Amino acid sequence: MTTSWVTELRAALGADSVLTDPDVTAGYARDQAMLAPAGTPAAVVLPRTTEDVVAVMQVATRHGVPVVPRGAGSGLAGSSNAVDGAITLVMTRMDAVLEVSPADRLAVVQPGVVNKHLRDAVAGYGLFYPPDPSSYDWCTIGGNLSTNSGGLCCVKYGVTTDYVMALEVVLADGRVLRTGRRTVKGVAGYDLPRLFVGSEGTLGVITEATLALRPAPKRPVTLAASFATTAQTGQVVERVVTSGLVPSLLEVMDNTCICAVDALLKADLDRSAHALLVAQSDSGGTVAVEEIEALAQLCREAGAEFVHTTDDPAEGDLLLQARRMALPALELLGTTLIDDVAVPRSRIAAFLDGCDAVAAARGLTIGVVGHAGDGNMHPTVCFDPADAGQRERAYAAFDDICELGLSLGGTITGEHGVGAIKVDWLEREIGPVALDVHRAIKDALDPMGLLNPGKVFRRASVRDLPAVAELTGR
Amino acid sequence: MTTSWVTELRAALGADSVLTDPDVTAGYARDQAMLAPAGTPAAVVLPRTTEDVVAVMQVATRHGVPVVPRGAGSGLAGSSNAVDGAITLVMTRMDAVLEVSPADRLAVVQPGVVNKHLRDAVAGYGLFYPPDPSSYDWCTIGGNLSTNSGGLCCVKYGVTTDYVMALEVVLADGRVLRTGRRTVKGVAGYDLPRLFVGSEGTLGVITEATLALRPAPKRPVTLAASFATTAQTGQVVERVVTSGLVPSLLEVMDNTCICAVDALLKADLDRSAHALLVAQSDSGGTVAVEEIEALAQLCREAGAEFVHTTDDPAEGDLLLQARRMALPALELLGTTLIDDVAVPRSRIAAFLDGCDAVAAARGLTIGVVGHAGDGNMHPTVCFDPADAGQRERAYAAFDDICELGLSLGGTITGEHGVGAIKVDWLEREIGPVALDVHRAIKDALDPMGLLNPGKVFRRASVRDLPAVAELTGR
């Protein structure tokens, strides 16, 4: 039987935009956080315009149906996992780059634009959209905005929110908010764009974004260095920070990752090394060469086993390839639970050692790969899910790593988001007053609790997790 | 007669922290926006600790007394102007730099720290806190946070919000919120720090801030260039943007300012020039020389009358001095109304021409000085306040300039804030939906409407402007 709100949605958006076949909707129920809880969508809706999204939110409000916005589904925290009985609102059809303005160095895009498509669209103007999550060739800008995505570039160029000038957002009740501006500076009222960025679809549905661009980076110079101890690696990162060097990329892999990548790529990596650093400068010309030479000197002073630099971009890509293949290589060792803890940059060595201790205590393999330059680490627990004991220990190790991050003054999520997997940890990290403020803002903007319920934090009231069957009359 | 809440405040904070002598409190009634409306504070309170601020907000909540937070009073929009019958909460005694961490490149400060004191405190570590409002040698970090201050550095280094990692905020009801983190990245929950930054004291009282720092800039190379037309100036700015040049400073002055400064400094400026550009690069060494030479070439190609460059920092300071003295020079021409419009960078020439047209139509002198590199302009209306007709035309010109800014896709305030002087304009710029969202957030965090009432925007309800006499029983 078709519920009345599905009929209303089909009338408003057209039948081809409203999918209810369970075999089809199941394909939209999950993101890449394979072990996160997910429900079953009552309908999957694919809007083509802002007006379509308005119609969806009006119907949802009228019938009290929850709505879970999502993009391509590349998320790693279950932020866009389906909620039983809810609408999953898939933004991928709204995929136009509406404007590129070299004179104001900005682009206006719809949320379904793939990150790489935006990068390609602005490259022809000599421009650059920096945020580069690993999934940049298939993740969407809307998802990037919702989770405030980072990537490899953050050490020099910051994260998604640093590029957001203006947003169009459809609110829970269907009103259209346009907020922000096309100017570089502006302080007229509260910074609403940055409130929506990173809110994981709990406050509104982003339907358009005006994004700042940068001049294209220059030809990179690359460094790779290996170390016998994590303390040496930590010392390099600390000296990079204190010396004022700003590489465009500064990545680290631990011994587990080095061995896994070497097994996959046959790249002749030093399997005895305890850590491998890969860095780049994109400052161009002699400046880039000088920056990388200064970094090489810091590595040598810290006692690096091996330091190699190159100004050949192709060779640089090969060195980076080792870093990029770390997660695929770890996946060959078992099912992976990818954590996402960020620590103050001065605590990186302590964090790497702590992850080793967790692996030993839990009797599991944990490979750590991360953005050393900004302290955002991805310890990845590898395990056999068919082994109940291993599975339980893997979850325990995942929690140990969050605990370790907090104990070092860090955060439970640097760039993946809270989603469905870290709700308890979020409440632990931010504490009761901040939780109350989150709830107050959520109640102010989404009083019925329709948008992505149960994600990020729990609401205070019983409206928390609506009894959907009851609300929708099914 | 002393009201009961004053007695309670004196008991909690000590008598020397609670001032009620009207001759004394009058000194705290206004900021630098001389023509903005201001009331009379019932009491001026100078807390020494976060606990003092908690006590103030608890008393204020209990008795329904409004509270106007303020720093040094350097504001240019009346944001911290007194409200009749309210407490003016002066944060200048909380002036400690609590920590400077070179290893994590951050500082932790109390809100009463003067911007220059922070700059000096971190300089010894080779570090740099970029936001540099003109009043940097006496304005406080708390005020900078409340208005999201900019300055000359924004074209390369951004504004205050770009440096805020964490905040401690006392909420309207006296609860203490600690939000944000010491890590470079972090997406655990909503971006509350950036909601408070720029909220002009309407959402909470900032009692501590963790601020990101940068490596110290290198020895500057400086350029000055004069032009016969504003179109040429606009062309240079546009080509700077499209060519990917990022100077550390790019300032413009119009003919009115050039003549006023020349009269004040006897600096032998070209009084026939229609615009003067001053730019710097702090990239260091040959890079800075190359950047400034590239900029000089753009100026020559645009038809500059005169282009001069220097790598002598003392001579560079002299060239900058002309820019820094623009407002003092204009003040010699009469009382000044300083506007603060930001336009997209591609519209700077149109904006300068528009200001000329406003000056002609209103029969007034308007000098324009501004941050050309980021499009934030300060057209300054000069008039004789004793002449009622001039005064009226000055206010009309001020409004004309806001209108002009909006018509060019700009904003009514780039860095000074809305305060008491642009409440109507704010509602005009952001529109009814965004205004509703502002009101919903304000109601969620300050349901009694105690914090800085009447500033930035009007609340929807009659609680809007509380009848203070009634609330306080005076």
mmCIF file of N, CA and C in Angstrom, chain B residues 359-444:
data_model
loop_
_atom_site.group_PDB
_atom_site.id
_atom_site.type_symbol
_atom_site.label_atom_id
_atom_site.label_comp_id
_atom_site.label_asym_id
_atom_site.label_seq_id
_atom_site.Cartn_x
_atom_site.Cartn_y
_atom_site.Cartn_z
ATOM 1 N N ALA B 359 28.681 61.654 -3.157
ATOM 2 C CA ALA B 359 29.236 62.904 -2.632
ATOM 3 C C ALA B 359 28.701 64.103 -3.427
ATOM 4 N N ALA B 360 28.679 63.947 -4.748
ATOM 5 C CA ALA B 360 28.197 65.038 -5.601
ATOM 6 C C ALA B 360 26.710 65.283 -5.370
ATOM 7 N N ALA B 361 25.931 64.219 -5.325
ATOM 8 C CA ALA B 361 24.480 64.358 -5.188
ATOM 9 C C ALA B 361 24.104 64.965 -3.838
ATOM 10 N N ARG B 362 24.848 64.620 -2.798
ATOM 11 C CA ARG B 362 24.528 65.109 -1.457
ATOM 12 C C ARG B 362 25.278 66.393 -1.106
ATOM 13 N N GLY B 363 26.180 66.824 -2.004
ATOM 14 C CA GLY B 363 26.933 68.059 -1.734
ATOM 15 C C GLY B 363 27.812 67.951 -0.503
ATOM 16 N N LEU B 364 28.499 66.787 -0.371
ATOM 17 C CA LEU B 364 29.334 66.547 0.803
ATOM 18 C C LEU B 364 30.702 66.028 0.377
ATOM 19 N N THR B 365 31.666 66.131 1.282
ATOM 20 C CA THR B 365 32.964 65.508 1.057
ATOM 21 C C THR B 365 32.908 64.065 1.572
ATOM 22 N N ILE B 366 33.280 63.130 0.697
ATOM 23 C CA ILE B 366 33.378 61.724 1.115
ATOM 24 C C ILE B 366 34.745 61.212 0.697
ATOM 25 N N GLY B 367 35.550 60.830 1.661
ATOM 26 C CA GLY B 367 36.851 60.240 1.354
ATOM 27 C C GLY B 367 36.748 58.730 1.469
ATOM 28 N N VAL B 368 37.299 58.025 0.472
ATOM 29 C CA VAL B 368 37.239 56.562 0.529
ATOM 30 C C VAL B 368 38.633 55.993 0.737
ATOM 31 N N VAL B 369 38.764 55.229 1.792
ATOM 32 C CA VAL B 369 39.990 54.504 2.054
ATOM 33 C C VAL B 369 39.555 53.062 2.277
ATOM 34 N N GLY B 370 40.376 52.108 1.861
ATOM 35 C CA GLY B 370 39.873 50.750 2.026
ATOM 36 C C GLY B 370 40.872 49.682 1.699
ATOM 37 N N HIS B 371 40.433 48.470 2.027
ATOM 38 C CA HIS B 371 41.243 47.280 1.838
ATOM 39 C C HIS B 371 40.912 46.725 0.448
ATOM 40 N N ALA B 372 41.593 47.273 -0.567
ATOM 41 C CA ALA B 372 41.256 46.931 -1.945
ATOM 42 C C ALA B 372 41.374 45.437 -2.202
ATOM 43 N N GLY B 373 42.345 44.816 -1.565
ATOM 44 C CA GLY B 373 42.608 43.404 -1.825
ATOM 45 C C GLY B 373 41.474 42.490 -1.443
ATOM 46 N N ASP B 374 40.649 42.922 -0.484
ATOM 47 C CA ASP B 374 39.510 42.084 -0.109
ATOM 48 C C ASP B 374 38.169 42.777 -0.341
ATOM 49 N N GLY B 375 38.185 43.969 -0.932
ATOM 50 C CA GLY B 375 36.936 44.636 -1.303
ATOM 51 C C GLY B 375 36.227 45.347 -0.166
ATOM 52 N N ASN B 376 36.876 45.480 0.989
ATOM 53 C CA ASN B 376 36.236 46.126 2.145
ATOM 54 C C ASN B 376 36.619 47.607 2.188
ATOM 55 N N MET B 377 35.641 48.454 1.944
ATOM 56 C CA MET B 377 35.885 49.888 1.775
ATOM 57 C C MET B 377 35.301 50.699 2.932
ATOM 58 N N HIS B 378 35.982 51.782 3.262
ATOM 59 C CA HIS B 378 35.514 52.662 4.329
ATOM 60 C C HIS B 378 35.275 54.079 3.798
ATOM 61 N N PRO B 379 34.179 54.283 3.072
ATOM 62 C CA PRO B 379 33.831 55.646 2.641
ATOM 63 C C PRO B 379 33.495 56.452 3.888
ATOM 64 N N THR B 380 34.106 57.603 3.995
ATOM 65 C CA THR B 380 33.974 58.382 5.219
ATOM 66 C C THR B 380 33.381 59.750 4.889
ATOM 67 N N VAL B 381 32.186 59.972 5.422
ATOM 68 C CA VAL B 381 31.466 61.213 5.143
ATOM 69 C C VAL B 381 31.956 62.287 6.121
ATOM 70 N N CYS B 382 32.387 63.428 5.597
ATOM 71 C CA CYS B 382 32.876 64.518 6.440
ATOM 72 C C CYS B 382 31.837 65.647 6.426
ATOM 73 N N PHE B 383 31.473 66.130 7.609
ATOM 74 C CA PHE B 383 30.430 67.148 7.648
ATOM 75 C C PHE B 383 30.530 67.963 8.930
ATOM 76 N N ASP B 384 29.765 69.055 8.936
ATOM 77 C CA ASP B 384 29.692 69.931 10.118
ATOM 78 C C ASP B 384 28.416 69.610 10.878
ATOM 79 N N PRO B 385 28.521 68.993 12.040
ATOM 80 C CA PRO B 385 27.316 68.542 12.744
ATOM 81 C C PRO B 385 26.465 69.707 13.256
ATOM 82 N N ALA B 386 27.050 70.895 13.318
ATOM 83 C CA ALA B 386 26.287 72.066 13.770
ATOM 84 C C ALA B 386 25.320 72.539 12.694
ATOM 85 N N ASP B 387 25.577 72.127 11.464
ATOM 86 C CA ASP B 387 24.722 72.502 10.338
ATOM 87 C C ASP B 387 23.688 71.390 10.150
ATOM 88 N N ALA B 388 22.427 71.661 10.551
ATOM 89 C CA ALA B 388 21.395 70.624 10.557
ATOM 90 C C ALA B 388 21.203 70.022 9.168
ATOM 91 N N GLY B 389 21.259 70.840 8.141
ATOM 92 C CA GLY B 389 21.085 70.347 6.775
ATOM 93 C C GLY B 389 22.209 69.393 6.387
ATOM 94 N N GLN B 390 23.449 69.790 6.701
ATOM 95 C CA GLN B 390 24.596 68.925 6.391
ATOM 96 C C GLN B 390 24.496 67.606 7.139
ATOM 97 N N ARG B 391 24.094 67.745 8.393
ATOM 98 C CA ARG B 391 23.991 66.547 9.226
ATOM 99 C C ARG B 391 22.996 65.552 8.618
ATOM 100 N N GLU B 392 21.853 66.092 8.200
ATOM 101 C CA GLU B 392 20.840 65.226 7.611
ATOM 102 C C GLU B 392 21.340 64.599 6.309
ATOM 103 N N ARG B 393 22.043 65.442 5.495
ATOM 104 C CA ARG B 393 22.568 64.915 4.234
ATOM 105 C C ARG B 393 23.667 63.873 4.481
ATOM 106 N N ALA B 394 24.413 64.051 5.575
ATOM 107 C CA ALA B 394 25.474 63.081 5.896
ATOM 108 C C ALA B 394 24.868 61.704 6.191
ATOM 109 N N TYR B 395 23.814 61.701 6.999
ATOM 110 C CA TYR B 395 23.146 60.422 7.288
ATOM 111 C C TYR B 395 22.564 59.823 6.001
ATOM 112 N N ALA B 396 22.010 60.682 5.158
ATOM 113 C CA ALA B 396 21.441 60.188 3.891
ATOM 114 C C ALA B 396 22.546 59.584 3.024
ATOM 115 N N ALA B 397 23.719 60.239 2.998
ATOM 116 C CA ALA B 397 24.838 59.719 2.200
ATOM 117 C C ALA B 397 25.311 58.375 2.742
ATOM 118 N N PHE B 398 25.353 58.282 4.069
ATOM 119 C CA PHE B 398 25.734 57.024 4.732
ATOM 120 C C PHE B 398 24.822 55.888 4.254
ATOM 121 N N ASP B 399 23.518 56.176 4.215
ATOM 122 C CA ASP B 399 22.550 55.176 3.731
ATOM 123 C C ASP B 399 22.726 54.901 2.240
ATOM 124 N N ASP B 400 22.981 55.984 1.464
ATOM 125 C CA ASP B 400 23.211 55.798 0.021
ATOM 126 C C ASP B 400 24.348 54.805 -0.216
ATOM 127 N N ILE B 401 25.376 54.898 0.619
ATOM 128 C CA ILE B 401 26.561 54.052 0.433
ATOM 129 C C ILE B 401 26.228 52.593 0.757
ATOM 130 N N CYS B 402 25.425 52.378 1.800
ATOM 131 C CA CYS B 402 24.980 51.000 2.099
ATOM 132 C C CYS B 402 24.174 50.447 0.927
ATOM 133 N N GLU B 403 23.281 51.287 0.416
ATOM 134 C CA GLU B 403 22.442 50.888 -0.724
ATOM 135 C C GLU B 403 23.315 50.537 -1.929
ATOM 136 N N LEU B 404 24.304 51.393 -2.189
ATOM 137 C CA LEU B 404 25.234 51.163 -3.290
ATOM 138 C C LEU B 404 25.944 49.820 -3.113
ATOM 139 N N GLY B 405 26.423 49.567 -1.894
ATOM 140 C CA GLY B 405 27.120 48.306 -1.623
ATOM 141 C C GLY B 405 26.237 47.100 -1.913
ATOM 142 N N LEU B 406 25.001 47.145 -1.417
ATOM 143 C CA LEU B 406 24.086 46.015 -1.663
ATOM 144 C C LEU B 406 23.798 45.862 -3.152
ATOM 145 N N SER B 407 23.658 46.990 -3.852
ATOM 146 C CA SER B 407 23.325 46.917 -5.283
ATOM 147 C C SER B 407 24.467 46.291 -6.083
ATOM 148 N N LEU B 408 25.683 46.326 -5.533
ATOM 149 C CA LEU B 408 26.832 45.723 -6.226
ATOM 150 C C LEU B 408 27.107 44.299 -5.730
ATOM 151 N N GLY B 409 26.158 43.729 -5.003
ATOM 152 C CA GLY B 409 26.346 42.369 -4.489
ATOM 153 C C GLY B 409 27.183 42.317 -3.227
ATOM 154 N N GLY B 410 27.264 43.453 -2.535
ATOM 155 C CA GLY B 410 28.115 43.533 -1.353
ATOM 156 C C GLY B 410 27.348 43.385 -0.054
ATOM 157 N N THR B 411 28.027 43.730 1.037
ATOM 158 C CA THR B 411 27.431 43.647 2.363
ATOM 159 C C THR B 411 27.560 44.997 3.064
ATOM 160 N N ILE B 412 26.632 45.264 3.980
ATOM 161 C CA ILE B 412 26.602 46.547 4.680
ATOM 162 C C ILE B 412 27.702 46.675 5.729
ATOM 163 N N THR B 413 28.342 45.570 6.072
ATOM 164 C CA THR B 413 29.469 45.683 7.000
ATOM 165 C C THR B 413 30.493 44.577 6.764
ATOM 166 N N GLY B 414 31.708 45.017 6.485
ATOM 167 C CA GLY B 414 32.785 44.074 6.208
ATOM 168 C C GLY B 414 33.535 43.662 7.456
ATOM 169 N N GLU B 415 33.624 44.602 8.446
ATOM 170 C CA GLU B 415 34.408 44.274 9.637
ATOM 171 C C GLU B 415 34.032 45.065 10.882
ATOM 172 N N HIS B 416 33.231 46.121 10.763
ATOM 173 C CA HIS B 416 32.918 46.922 11.954
ATOM 174 C C HIS B 416 31.746 46.366 12.745
ATOM 175 N N GLY B 417 30.861 45.646 12.077
ATOM 176 C CA GLY B 417 29.696 45.090 12.749
ATOM 177 C C GLY B 417 28.441 45.919 12.512
ATOM 178 N N VAL B 418 27.328 45.358 12.951
ATOM 179 C CA VAL B 418 26.016 45.985 12.778
ATOM 180 C C VAL B 418 25.740 46.952 13.934
ATOM 181 N N GLY B 419 26.009 46.470 15.141
ATOM 182 C CA GLY B 419 25.893 47.289 16.336
ATOM 183 C C GLY B 419 24.549 47.955 16.478
ATOM 184 N N ALA B 420 24.598 49.246 16.804
ATOM 185 C CA ALA B 420 23.375 50.018 16.986
ATOM 186 C C ALA B 420 23.026 50.810 15.728
ATOM 187 N N ILE B 421 23.973 50.901 14.791
ATOM 188 C CA ILE B 421 23.776 51.851 13.690
ATOM 189 C C ILE B 421 23.228 51.229 12.410
ATOM 190 N N LYS B 422 23.251 49.899 12.292
ATOM 191 C CA LYS B 422 22.820 49.307 11.028
ATOM 192 C C LYS B 422 21.773 48.200 11.217
ATOM 193 N N VAL B 423 20.996 48.289 12.286
ATOM 194 C CA VAL B 423 19.989 47.258 12.568
ATOM 195 C C VAL B 423 18.989 47.166 11.421
ATOM 196 N N ASP B 424 18.524 48.319 10.927
ATOM 197 C CA ASP B 424 17.576 48.284 9.811
ATOM 198 C C ASP B 424 18.221 47.688 8.564
ATOM 199 N N TRP B 425 19.488 48.087 8.342
ATOM 200 C CA TRP B 425 20.193 47.590 7.161
ATOM 201 C C TRP B 425 20.424 46.084 7.229
ATOM 202 N N LEU B 426 20.720 45.590 8.423
ATOM 203 C CA LEU B 426 20.937 44.141 8.574
ATOM 204 C C LEU B 426 19.687 43.389 8.143
ATOM 205 N N GLU B 427 18.524 43.851 8.622
ATOM 206 C CA GLU B 427 17.282 43.162 8.280
ATOM 207 C C GLU B 427 17.064 43.214 6.770
ATOM 208 N N ARG B 428 17.434 44.346 6.187
ATOM 209 C CA ARG B 428 17.322 44.495 4.736
ATOM 210 C C ARG B 428 18.255 43.534 4.011
ATOM 211 N N GLU B 429 19.505 43.449 4.476
ATOM 212 C CA GLU B 429 20.477 42.610 3.762
ATOM 213 C C GLU B 429 20.140 41.124 3.852
ATOM 214 N N ILE B 430 19.796 40.657 5.051
ATOM 215 C CA ILE B 430 19.678 39.193 5.207
ATOM 216 C C ILE B 430 18.289 38.673 4.885
ATOM 217 N N GLY B 431 17.274 39.530 4.920
ATOM 218 C CA GLY B 431 15.928 39.091 4.541
ATOM 219 C C GLY B 431 15.190 38.377 5.668
ATOM 220 N N PRO B 432 13.883 38.140 5.454
ATOM 221 C CA PRO B 432 13.034 37.655 6.549
ATOM 222 C C PRO B 432 13.354 36.245 7.045
ATOM 223 N N VAL B 433 13.744 35.325 6.162
ATOM 224 C CA VAL B 433 14.014 33.957 6.638
ATOM 225 C C VAL B 433 15.270 33.953 7.515
ATOM 226 N N ALA B 434 16.334 34.601 7.035
ATOM 227 C CA ALA B 434 17.561 34.634 7.839
ATOM 228 C C ALA B 434 17.320 35.381 9.149
ATOM 229 N N LEU B 435 16.487 36.407 9.100
ATOM 230 C CA LEU B 435 16.168 37.129 10.337
ATOM 231 C C LEU B 435 15.453 36.205 11.326
ATOM 232 N N ASP B 436 14.520 35.415 10.816
ATOM 233 C CA ASP B 436 13.828 34.439 11.686
ATOM 234 C C ASP B 436 14.825 33.448 12.297
ATOM 235 N N VAL B 437 15.785 33.005 11.489
ATOM 236 C CA VAL B 437 16.773 32.050 12.009
ATOM 237 C C VAL B 437 17.624 32.724 13.088
ATOM 238 N N HIS B 438 18.019 33.974 12.862
ATOM 239 C CA HIS B 438 18.746 34.712 13.903
ATOM 240 C C HIS B 438 17.935 34.770 15.197
ATOM 241 N N ARG B 439 16.665 35.100 15.034
ATOM 242 C CA ARG B 439 15.807 35.225 16.226
ATOM 243 C C ARG B 439 15.649 33.884 16.936
ATOM 244 N N ALA B 440 15.524 32.803 16.163
ATOM 245 C CA ALA B 440 15.353 31.473 16.780
ATOM 246 C C ALA B 440 16.602 31.098 17.570
ATOM 247 N N ILE B 441 17.784 31.403 17.012
ATOM 248 C CA ILE B 441 19.030 31.064 17.719
ATOM 249 C C ILE B 441 19.184 31.942 18.957
ATOM 250 N N LYS B 442 18.875 33.220 18.802
ATOM 251 C CA LYS B 442 18.933 34.125 19.959
ATOM 252 C C LYS B 442 17.992 33.647 21.076
ATOM 253 N N ASP B 443 16.770 33.306 20.715
ATOM 254 C CA ASP B 443 15.808 32.835 21.718
ATOM 255 C C ASP B 443 16.274 31.539 22.375
ATOM 256 N N ALA B 444 16.947 30.680 21.585
ATOM 257 C CA ALA B 444 17.405 29.399 22.128
ATOM 258 C C ALA B 444 18.497 29.605 23.169
#
